[in-house]
Each structure stands twice: as C-alpha cells, then as structure tokens.
mmCIF file of C-alpha atoms in Angstrom:
data_model
loop_
_atom_site.group_PDB
_atom_site.id
_atom_site.type_symbol
_atom_site.label_atom_id
_atom_site.label_comp_id
_atom_site.label_asym_id
_atom_site.label_seq_id
_atom_site.Cartn_x
_atom_site.Cartn_y
_atom_site.Cartn_z
ATOM 1 C CA MET A 1 -69.220 -111.041 -102.692
ATOM 2 C CA LYS A 2 -69.694 -112.240 -106.276
ATOM 3 C CA ILE A 3 -72.755 -114.248 -107.345
ATOM 4 C CA LEU A 4 -73.151 -116.235 -110.547
ATOM 5 C CA LEU A 5 -76.798 -115.938 -111.615
ATOM 6 C CA VAL A 6 -78.046 -118.303 -114.341
ATOM 7 C CA GLU A 7 -81.654 -117.580 -115.374
ATOM 8 C CA ASP A 8 -83.102 -117.938 -118.871
ATOM 9 C CA ASP A 9 -86.064 -115.616 -118.273
ATOM 10 C CA HIS A 10 -84.587 -112.217 -119.134
ATOM 11 C CA THR A 11 -87.203 -110.282 -117.161
ATOM 12 C CA ILE A 12 -86.674 -112.302 -113.982
ATOM 13 C CA ALA A 13 -82.904 -112.212 -114.476
ATOM 14 C CA SER A 14 -82.810 -108.418 -114.819
ATOM 15 C CA GLY A 15 -84.939 -107.954 -111.700
ATOM 16 C CA LEU A 16 -82.787 -110.336 -109.656
ATOM 17 C CA GLU A 17 -79.562 -108.772 -110.883
ATOM 18 C CA PHE A 18 -80.827 -105.306 -109.934
ATOM 19 C CA SER A 19 -81.892 -106.489 -106.452
ATOM 20 C CA LEU A 20 -78.602 -108.305 -105.808
ATOM 21 C CA GLN A 21 -76.487 -105.353 -106.897
ATOM 22 C CA LYS A 22 -78.630 -103.052 -104.759
ATOM 23 C CA GLU A 23 -77.678 -105.247 -101.780
ATOM 24 C CA GLY A 24 -73.989 -104.821 -102.586
ATOM 25 C CA TYR A 25 -73.337 -108.102 -104.405
ATOM 26 C CA GLU A 26 -71.355 -108.276 -107.629
ATOM 27 C CA THR A 27 -73.103 -110.368 -110.254
ATOM 28 C CA ILE A 28 -72.227 -112.413 -113.310
ATOM 29 C CA LEU A 29 -75.376 -113.033 -115.351
ATOM 30 C CA CYS A 30 -75.830 -115.919 -117.793
ATOM 31 C CA HIS A 31 -78.980 -116.933 -119.646
ATOM 32 C CA ASN A 32 -78.017 -120.490 -120.571
ATOM 33 C CA ALA A 33 -75.893 -123.440 -119.444
ATOM 34 C CA GLU A 34 -73.232 -123.034 -122.138
ATOM 35 C CA SER A 35 -72.254 -119.497 -121.112
ATOM 36 C CA ALA A 36 -72.406 -120.484 -117.433
ATOM 37 C CA LYS A 37 -69.982 -123.363 -118.033
ATOM 38 C CA LYS A 38 -67.521 -120.968 -119.667
ATOM 39 C CA VAL A 39 -67.707 -118.654 -116.640
ATOM 40 C CA LEU A 40 -67.176 -121.584 -114.260
ATOM 41 C CA ALA A 41 -64.182 -122.778 -116.270
ATOM 42 C CA GLU A 42 -62.522 -119.354 -116.173
ATOM 43 C CA LYS A 43 -63.685 -117.676 -112.956
ATOM 44 C CA ILE A 44 -64.887 -120.262 -110.435
ATOM 45 C CA ASN A 45 -62.343 -119.078 -107.861
ATOM 46 C CA GLU A 46 -63.848 -115.577 -107.987
ATOM 47 C CA ILE A 47 -67.417 -116.744 -107.343
ATOM 48 C CA ASP A 48 -68.820 -116.868 -103.805
ATOM 49 C CA LEU A 49 -72.278 -118.293 -104.510
ATOM 50 C CA CYS A 50 -74.277 -119.667 -107.452
ATOM 51 C CA LEU A 51 -77.970 -119.128 -108.218
ATOM 52 C CA PHE A 52 -79.095 -121.632 -110.849
ATOM 53 C CA ASP A 53 -82.449 -121.787 -112.577
ATOM 54 C CA LEU A 54 -83.336 -125.472 -112.684
ATOM 55 C CA SER A 55 -84.760 -125.478 -116.218
ATOM 56 C CA LEU A 56 -82.500 -124.008 -118.911
ATOM 57 C CA PRO A 57 -82.846 -124.066 -122.700
ATOM 58 C CA ASP A 58 -79.650 -126.085 -123.201
ATOM 59 C CA GLY A 59 -79.312 -128.001 -119.940
ATOM 60 C CA SER A 60 -80.301 -127.867 -116.305
ATOM 61 C CA GLY A 61 -79.259 -126.378 -112.997
ATOM 62 C CA TYR A 62 -78.512 -129.940 -111.870
ATOM 63 C CA ASP A 63 -75.726 -130.193 -114.474
ATOM 64 C CA LEU A 64 -74.236 -126.883 -113.402
ATOM 65 C CA CYS A 65 -74.441 -127.809 -109.718
ATOM 66 C CA GLU A 66 -72.610 -131.062 -110.391
ATOM 67 C CA LEU A 67 -69.918 -129.171 -112.309
ATOM 68 C CA VAL A 68 -69.461 -126.644 -109.489
ATOM 69 C CA LYS A 69 -69.201 -129.283 -106.773
ATOM 70 C CA LYS A 70 -66.598 -131.216 -108.776
ATOM 71 C CA LYS A 71 -64.437 -128.130 -109.152
ATOM 72 C CA SER A 72 -64.884 -126.412 -105.784
ATOM 73 C CA ASP A 73 -67.074 -126.359 -102.694
ATOM 74 C CA LYS A 74 -69.105 -123.292 -103.611
ATOM 75 C CA PRO A 75 -72.653 -122.799 -102.280
ATOM 76 C CA VAL A 76 -75.471 -123.392 -104.760
ATOM 77 C CA ILE A 77 -79.124 -122.297 -104.527
ATOM 78 C CA PHE A 78 -81.653 -123.544 -107.085
ATOM 79 C CA LEU A 79 -84.391 -121.336 -108.505
ATOM 80 C CA THR A 80 -87.258 -123.360 -109.912
ATOM 81 C CA ALA A 81 -90.897 -123.328 -110.873
ATOM 82 C CA PHE A 82 -91.184 -126.893 -109.600
ATOM 83 C CA ASP A 83 -91.843 -127.417 -105.923
ATOM 84 C CA ASP A 84 -92.553 -131.146 -105.724
ATOM 85 C CA GLU A 85 -90.633 -133.227 -103.198
ATOM 86 C CA VAL A 86 -88.798 -135.321 -105.814
ATOM 87 C CA ASN A 87 -87.093 -132.291 -107.354
ATOM 88 C CA VAL A 88 -86.233 -130.849 -103.935
ATOM 89 C CA VAL A 89 -84.635 -134.087 -102.735
ATOM 90 C CA MET A 90 -82.779 -134.621 -106.020
ATOM 91 C CA GLY A 91 -81.303 -131.127 -105.906
ATOM 92 C CA LEU A 92 -80.183 -131.413 -102.290
ATOM 93 C CA ASP A 93 -78.715 -134.879 -102.870
ATOM 94 C CA MET A 94 -76.593 -133.436 -105.672
ATOM 95 C CA GLY A 95 -75.063 -130.965 -103.227
ATOM 96 C CA ALA A 96 -77.313 -127.932 -103.541
ATOM 97 C CA ASP A 97 -77.403 -125.865 -100.352
ATOM 98 C CA ASP A 98 -80.928 -124.495 -100.709
ATOM 99 C CA TYR A 99 -83.905 -124.482 -103.002
ATOM 100 C CA ILE A 100 -86.504 -121.778 -103.581
ATOM 101 C CA SER A 101 -89.625 -122.091 -105.715
ATOM 102 C CA LYS A 102 -90.950 -119.432 -108.066
ATOM 103 C CA PRO A 103 -92.668 -117.126 -107.547
ATOM 104 C CA PHE A 104 -90.687 -115.977 -104.521
ATOM 105 C CA ARG A 105 -90.161 -112.707 -102.731
ATOM 106 C CA VAL A 106 -86.765 -111.117 -103.273
ATOM 107 C CA ARG A 107 -86.418 -110.528 -99.526
ATOM 108 C CA GLU A 108 -86.802 -114.248 -98.898
ATOM 109 C CA LEU A 109 -84.140 -115.067 -101.479
ATOM 110 C CA LEU A 110 -81.734 -112.491 -100.012
ATOM 111 C CA SER A 111 -82.315 -113.961 -96.548
ATOM 112 C CA ARG A 112 -81.507 -117.444 -97.815
ATOM 113 C CA ILE A 113 -78.367 -116.189 -99.567
ATOM 114 C CA ARG A 114 -77.140 -114.594 -96.340
ATOM 115 C CA SER A 115 -77.943 -117.758 -94.389
ATOM 116 C CA VAL A 116 -76.047 -120.020 -96.786
ATOM 117 C CA LEU A 117 -73.049 -117.681 -96.891
ATOM 118 C CA ARG A 118 -72.936 -117.553 -93.079
ATOM 119 C CA ARG A 119 -72.815 -121.353 -92.934
ATOM 120 C CA TYR A 120 -69.998 -121.465 -95.460
ATOM 121 C CA ASN A 121 -68.035 -118.718 -93.733
ATOM 122 C CA LYS A 122 -68.144 -120.697 -90.493
ATOM 123 C CA GLN A 123 -66.960 -123.809 -92.296
ATOM 124 C CA THR A 124 -64.137 -122.005 -94.094
ATOM 125 C CA GLN A 125 -62.563 -120.064 -91.249
ATOM 126 C CA PRO A 126 -58.806 -120.061 -91.867
ATOM 127 C CA LYS A 127 -56.940 -122.936 -90.257
ATOM 128 C CA THR A 128 -54.212 -122.092 -87.772
ATOM 129 C CA GLN A 129 -52.316 -125.323 -88.499
ATOM 130 C CA MET A 130 -51.893 -126.940 -91.904
ATOM 131 C CA GLU A 131 -49.925 -130.102 -92.621
ATOM 132 C CA ILE A 132 -48.518 -131.587 -95.808
ATOM 133 C CA GLU A 133 -46.702 -134.842 -95.066
ATOM 134 C CA ASN A 134 -43.841 -133.826 -92.722
ATOM 135 C CA ILE A 135 -44.385 -130.103 -93.328
ATOM 136 C CA ARG A 136 -46.401 -128.054 -90.832
ATOM 137 C CA ILE A 137 -47.578 -124.494 -91.465
ATOM 138 C CA ASN A 138 -48.513 -122.274 -88.525
ATOM 139 C CA THR A 139 -50.601 -119.550 -90.165
ATOM 140 C CA LEU A 140 -50.949 -117.512 -86.965
ATOM 141 C CA GLU A 141 -47.181 -117.138 -86.676
ATOM 142 C CA GLY A 142 -46.485 -117.282 -90.408
ATOM 143 C CA LYS A 143 -43.917 -120.012 -89.799
ATOM 144 C CA VAL A 144 -43.164 -123.312 -91.531
ATOM 145 C CA TYR A 145 -41.687 -126.408 -89.932
ATOM 146 C CA LYS A 146 -40.141 -129.525 -91.432
ATOM 147 C CA ASN A 147 -39.959 -132.425 -88.981
ATOM 148 C CA ASP A 148 -40.666 -129.810 -86.251
ATOM 149 C CA GLU A 149 -37.627 -127.726 -87.241
ATOM 150 C CA GLU A 150 -38.358 -124.239 -88.542
ATOM 151 C CA VAL A 151 -37.721 -123.612 -92.241
ATOM 152 C CA LEU A 152 -37.035 -120.001 -93.183
ATOM 153 C CA LEU A 153 -39.010 -118.903 -96.236
ATOM 154 C CA THR A 154 -39.216 -115.577 -98.016
ATOM 155 C CA ALA A 155 -42.622 -113.857 -98.125
ATOM 156 C CA LEU A 156 -43.344 -115.040 -101.672
ATOM 157 C CA GLU A 157 -42.131 -118.576 -100.956
ATOM 158 C CA TYR A 158 -44.484 -118.691 -97.963
ATOM 159 C CA ARG A 159 -47.417 -117.361 -99.983
ATOM 160 C CA LEU A 160 -46.776 -119.864 -102.751
ATOM 161 C CA LEU A 161 -46.729 -122.687 -100.195
ATOM 162 C CA LEU A 162 -50.035 -121.449 -98.735
ATOM 163 C CA ILE A 163 -51.598 -121.520 -102.209
ATOM 164 C CA PHE A 164 -50.595 -125.167 -102.586
ATOM 165 C CA ALA A 165 -51.779 -125.980 -99.041
ATOM 166 C CA ASN A 166 -55.186 -124.478 -99.761
ATOM 167 C CA HIS A 167 -55.558 -126.532 -102.961
ATOM 168 C CA ILE A 168 -54.537 -130.012 -101.811
ATOM 169 C CA GLY A 169 -55.070 -132.598 -104.532
ATOM 170 C CA GLN A 170 -55.833 -129.969 -107.176
ATOM 171 C CA ILE A 171 -53.685 -129.472 -110.272
ATOM 172 C CA LEU A 172 -52.701 -125.813 -110.516
ATOM 173 C CA THR A 173 -51.464 -124.494 -113.842
ATOM 174 C CA ARG A 174 -48.609 -122.039 -114.030
ATOM 175 C CA ALA A 175 -51.069 -119.382 -115.189
ATOM 176 C CA GLN A 176 -53.260 -119.997 -112.112
ATOM 177 C CA LEU A 177 -50.279 -119.814 -109.770
ATOM 178 C CA LEU A 178 -49.056 -116.577 -111.345
ATOM 179 C CA GLU A 179 -52.512 -115.047 -111.040
ATOM 180 C CA MET A 180 -52.918 -116.103 -107.396
ATOM 181 C CA ILE A 181 -49.469 -114.916 -106.365
ATOM 182 C CA TRP A 182 -50.155 -111.565 -108.043
ATOM 183 C CA ASP A 183 -53.499 -111.275 -106.257
ATOM 184 C CA VAL A 184 -52.076 -112.129 -102.841
ATOM 185 C CA ALA A 185 -48.683 -110.488 -102.920
ATOM 186 C CA GLY A 186 -49.272 -107.532 -105.208
ATOM 187 C CA ASP A 187 -45.805 -108.095 -106.647
ATOM 188 C CA PHE A 188 -44.906 -108.754 -110.259
ATOM 189 C CA VAL A 189 -43.981 -112.394 -110.776
ATOM 190 C CA ASN A 190 -43.225 -113.681 -114.265
ATOM 191 C CA ASP A 191 -43.024 -117.258 -115.497
ATOM 192 C CA ASN A 192 -39.269 -117.574 -114.987
ATOM 193 C CA THR A 193 -39.529 -116.192 -111.452
ATOM 194 C CA LEU A 194 -42.215 -118.772 -110.629
ATOM 195 C CA THR A 195 -39.851 -121.544 -111.737
ATOM 196 C CA VAL A 196 -37.196 -120.193 -109.392
ATOM 197 C CA TYR A 197 -39.580 -120.016 -106.418
ATOM 198 C CA ILE A 198 -40.822 -123.563 -106.934
ATOM 199 C CA LYS A 199 -37.208 -124.757 -107.158
ATOM 200 C CA ARG A 200 -36.344 -122.935 -103.915
ATOM 201 C CA LEU A 201 -39.386 -124.334 -102.112
ATOM 202 C CA ARG A 202 -38.432 -127.851 -103.160
ATOM 203 C CA GLU A 203 -34.856 -127.341 -101.970
ATOM 204 C CA LYS A 204 -36.110 -126.217 -98.564
ATOM 205 C CA LEU A 205 -38.965 -128.674 -98.076
ATOM 206 C CA GLU A 206 -38.224 -131.844 -100.023
ATOM 207 C CA ASP A 207 -35.933 -134.614 -98.805
ATOM 208 C CA TYR A 208 -34.909 -135.189 -102.417
ATOM 209 C CA PRO A 209 -35.574 -131.995 -104.430
ATOM 210 C CA GLN A 210 -34.689 -133.716 -107.721
ATOM 211 C CA ASN A 211 -37.424 -136.286 -107.053
ATOM 212 C CA PRO A 212 -40.080 -134.218 -105.250
ATOM 213 C CA ARG A 213 -42.815 -135.941 -103.232
ATOM 214 C CA ILE A 214 -44.564 -132.802 -101.934
ATOM 215 C CA ILE A 215 -44.718 -130.351 -104.847
ATOM 216 C CA LYS A 216 -45.178 -132.674 -107.789
ATOM 217 C CA THR A 217 -45.003 -131.744 -111.470
ATOM 218 C CA VAL A 218 -47.937 -132.929 -113.566
ATOM 219 C CA ARG A 219 -46.438 -132.975 -117.031
ATOM 220 C CA GLY A 220 -48.162 -130.692 -119.495
ATOM 221 C CA LEU A 221 -50.601 -129.398 -116.870
ATOM 222 C CA GLY A 222 -48.867 -127.797 -113.874
ATOM 223 C CA TYR A 223 -48.222 -128.741 -110.265
ATOM 224 C CA LYS A 224 -50.035 -130.627 -107.537
ATOM 225 C CA VAL A 225 -49.604 -131.092 -103.796
ATOM 226 C CA GLY A 226 -51.229 -134.149 -102.219
ATOM 227 C CA ASP A 227 -53.156 -137.003 -103.813
#
C-alpha cells in the first residue's frame, strides 16, 4: 500500500512517515501543494490513499482533494489543526473520506486509514462481468463475447481490453498503456507492438474497424473507451 503524505510541518511529517513505514506502508512525502500536484500528475495510479494537511504554504488540502477526485476515486483523509464544523462539512462535501484534527494519536490515524481502505476494498472488488456496448467480458472465465458469441483473444489482447474496461471514459496515452501492459503482463511491448494489438482488438471487436466506436482514437492524446 502506497500513501501520499502532504504535510508542511517537517517535524510532524517525519514522525508520520516513520510511523506509516513501520506499519508496512510505502510513503511519498511532499511538503507543499506544488510538489504534491507533480506526484499526482505522474503517479496517481500507484497511490492507494492520500493524507493531506489542510493548510499548506502554497495552497490547501481542499485543492489537492479536488484534483484527486477529478482524476481517480482514491481515498483522502485530511489532517488539520481546525476542528470546527464548517471545515469538517466542507472537506467531506468535497469528497474527503475522513478528517482528523491535530493533535492526534498515531494509533487513531492508523485505525482510520485501515477503516477507509477496508471500505474502498469492498467497493472495488473485481467485477465478474464487464460490458462495453455489445462486448461482454467474463473475468472469472477470462472470456470475451461479442453479441453473445465468444471472441478469441490472445493473452495480451485480453489484458489490453481489461485495461480499457477498467478506465471507461478516461483518455489513456500510449505511454500509459505501455506501462500498464508491462506491469500486468511482464512482457516487453514497444510502441509499434501496441499499435498492432490495438488494430487486432478493433478487427475482432468493432463492427467497422476503420471507423471504431469502441476503442476510439483521441488525436494527439491517446485512446478512449466509452463517453
């Protein structure tokens, strides 16, 4: 589990980082909003939970929470010296999952982290059936159907389709796809090979591969499945 910790007080940050790592969590530590935004832009898919100090020298935890929730449904816990009801309600309304006021006991924070992660794990259990227009993916059997007729895919074609199915409506760059295929399959896939696999998927899944409706090209950006 990897946690993004954003805390401008270096003493508090060091103590929290030590306690989190002692509990087995990986940590990415930032002391301001600017560095946190760079991490979120580059590594949001690697992060499992965010701990944001509410008051930062160049922004606020609210801004970071809003950025996270726009990009991905990652759990967010606010750390703050303010405990009035207005701040609590505002943070929760923005999508924060929990809120803890300083000073707090590390054990209490760790308990809240575990609680939030349990809730998210229940919500994100892998689906056994996934559908994209007239395409149905049975993840238990590892089979794909088009109009209820099985479509035979290679292992990498299937994994590439799963990546798209798990990111409906999201534009995925070629670099992101290459990285995710490498992570999942453990096989070397270069840019030209990716082009071939997308072409093969379209030929097998699309009614009109030359004018794809499922795996759409977003010019200059990458590919997108769904609206």
